Amino acid sequence: MMAQQPLLSLPEFRNVTTGTLVVKEPLNFWGGARVQSKDTKNAEPVYEPATGRVLCDMIPCGEEEVDQAIKSAHSAYLKWSKLSGMERARIMLEAARIIRERKNEIARLEVINNGKSITEAEVDIDISWQTIEYYAGIAPTLAGQHIQLPGGSFAYTRREPLGVCVGIGAWNYPFQIAAWKSAPALACGNAMVFKPSPMAPVTAVVLAEIYKEAGVPDGLFNVVQGAAATGTLLCHHPMVAKVSFTGSVPTGKKVMEMSAKGVKQVTLELGGKSPLIIFKDCDLENAIRGALMANFLTQGQVCCNGTRVFVQRDIMKPFLEEVVKRTKAIAVGDPLLEGTRMGALISKPQMDKVLGFISQAQEQGAKVLCGGVPFVPSDPKLKGGYFLSPCVLDNCRDDMTCVKEEIFGPVMSVLPFDTEEEVLERANNTTFGLASGVFTRDIARAHRVAENLQAGTCFINNYNISPVEVPFGGYKHSGFGRENGTVTIEYYSQLKTVVVEMGDVDNYFQ
C-alpha cells in the first residue's frame, strides 16, 4: 500500500486562491492516516465563506469510528507516556519547526476555510507553532517533589498524564485552537482526539499530519469530524479522561453534563460580552486603536472581544467621530489579499443572526453610526460571500439585547459613563467573565479597575493580546480551567503520592 501524501503536498492544496479549492480527501485522521468515512448519508456541505460555494463535505463520525479513533489514541498514549520529557520535547520542537516552515500554505488554507484575512491567519499560525514550542520547553521540567517524613521515611509525588484527552474546537481559530489544546496535552504525555467545528474541518487534519511527520506515535493526535452527535459520543466514551471544549455557553453546559456521567475532567472556554472601559485621561489614539482591535478582528467572531465599549462622557464625541471614520475605512474583501483587513463571516446563518441583532438594536433605540449591512465586493467571484460592513452602535443602554448578549460579529456597542464606581458596577453586571480592558494614564486607577473587574483577563492600555506564556480563561459563565501559560499543565496531568516507610509498621492490632 502506497504511503498517503499529506494534504499540503497535494497539487490542489499548493498556492490556493479564493474560489478554487475543492477538498475531496477524507478529513478524518487516526492511526497515522486519513480515514474514509463509512457512512456518507449524513454528509453536510462546508462552505467557503468568501464565495459561498461548497468547499467540501463534512461527514460525521459515528459510534464505531469514534471508538476506533479513541482506541488508536490509547495505544499511542501507552508508548508516548513512557518517553522522557526530553524525548517528547524533541518531537514537539520538530512539529513546531515544520509549522513555521509551512506557515504560508497553512495560513492560506485557514483563510479559505474560515474567511478571516490572510494577515490575521499568518499571526494565528505563528501563535500555533510558538505554543507547541513553549510546551516542548516545559515537557522536560515536569517533576514531582520529595517530602521528608519522620524516622527516615519519605514520600514523593509523580506528575502523571491523564490518558486520552478530547479537544473540541471552534470555527473562529481552527488551527490555533487545535494547537492550544494539543500542545499542553502532549507535553504532559497524553494523547488527544480532536473534533474540529463542522464549519471549519480542514486545517486540524494538517496539524495531525505534521505531528505524524515530526515523529509522534501513530494515533497520538487524531481528528474526528462531526457535529453535536459526534461530540456526545466523545464525551460519553469510557476511555476518555478529559474534555477540553471551546464554544458557546449552552453547548459548554451540555459538555460538562455529559462528562460528569463519567467523572471526566473538563476545561471550558466559553463565550463573553467583555467590557472595555475608556477613561477621559487615556491616550485617545491608543484607546481608539484598542477599541477597533477589541471588536473587529476575525470579523468580530472572537469570544474575548470587548464588545461593550464604555467611554467617559467628556470624550465620547471625539472618540465616536474617530472610531466611525476608521471603521468606515476598514478594507473588507477578498481575505487572501494582503490589503484586506476584514474577510467574510463564517456562514450565511451567522451573518443573518448578526443582522438580526443589529435590527433588534435599532428597534430598541440604538443608532447605527456606520455599517451593519451586507457588503458586496466588486470582484464577481465574491458575490456569494458572507461579507458584512463593520458596525458601530451609539445610543446604547445596558438593558438592550445587543449589550447583554454575545453577537459574534463586527458590531461595537458604545455606552457613556461618568464615574469609575458606576462603570465597574455596570461592567460586572453580566453572567459572562472572559475578558475586560481599561485605557487610562492613571496607574493606580488601572490596577484598581483590573482588580475589581470580574473576568479571567484584564488588558491595560491594549486589547486582545494573547501570548502563549500567559493563562487564558474565564470567570462565571465564561468557563473554567485555563489554556496557555505554565498553569495549564495542572489541567492535563494528575498527581500521584507515593509514601515510603523505611522502618517497621506500627503493631497496633497486636
mmCIF file of C-alpha atoms in Angstrom, residues 11-17 20 105 108:
data_model
loop_
_atom_site.group_PDB
_atom_site.id
_atom_site.type_symbol
_atom_site.label_atom_id
_atom_site.label_comp_id
_atom_site.label_asym_id
_atom_site.label_seq_id
_atom_site.Cartn_x
_atom_site.Cartn_y
_atom_site.Cartn_z
ATOM 1 C CA PRO A 11 -1.238 19.776 -6.027
ATOM 2 C CA GLU A 12 -4.688 21.301 -5.301
ATOM 3 C CA PHE A 13 -3.503 22.487 -1.859
ATOM 4 C CA ARG A 14 -0.493 24.401 -3.187
ATOM 5 C CA ASN A 15 -0.899 28.168 -3.597
ATOM 6 C CA VAL A 16 -4.655 28.004 -3.061
ATOM 7 C CA THR A 17 -6.631 31.051 -4.152
ATOM 8 C CA THR A 20 -10.710 27.455 -6.470
ATOM 9 C CA GLU A 105 0.412 27.336 2.973
ATOM 10 C CA ARG A 108 -3.898 30.283 3.109
#
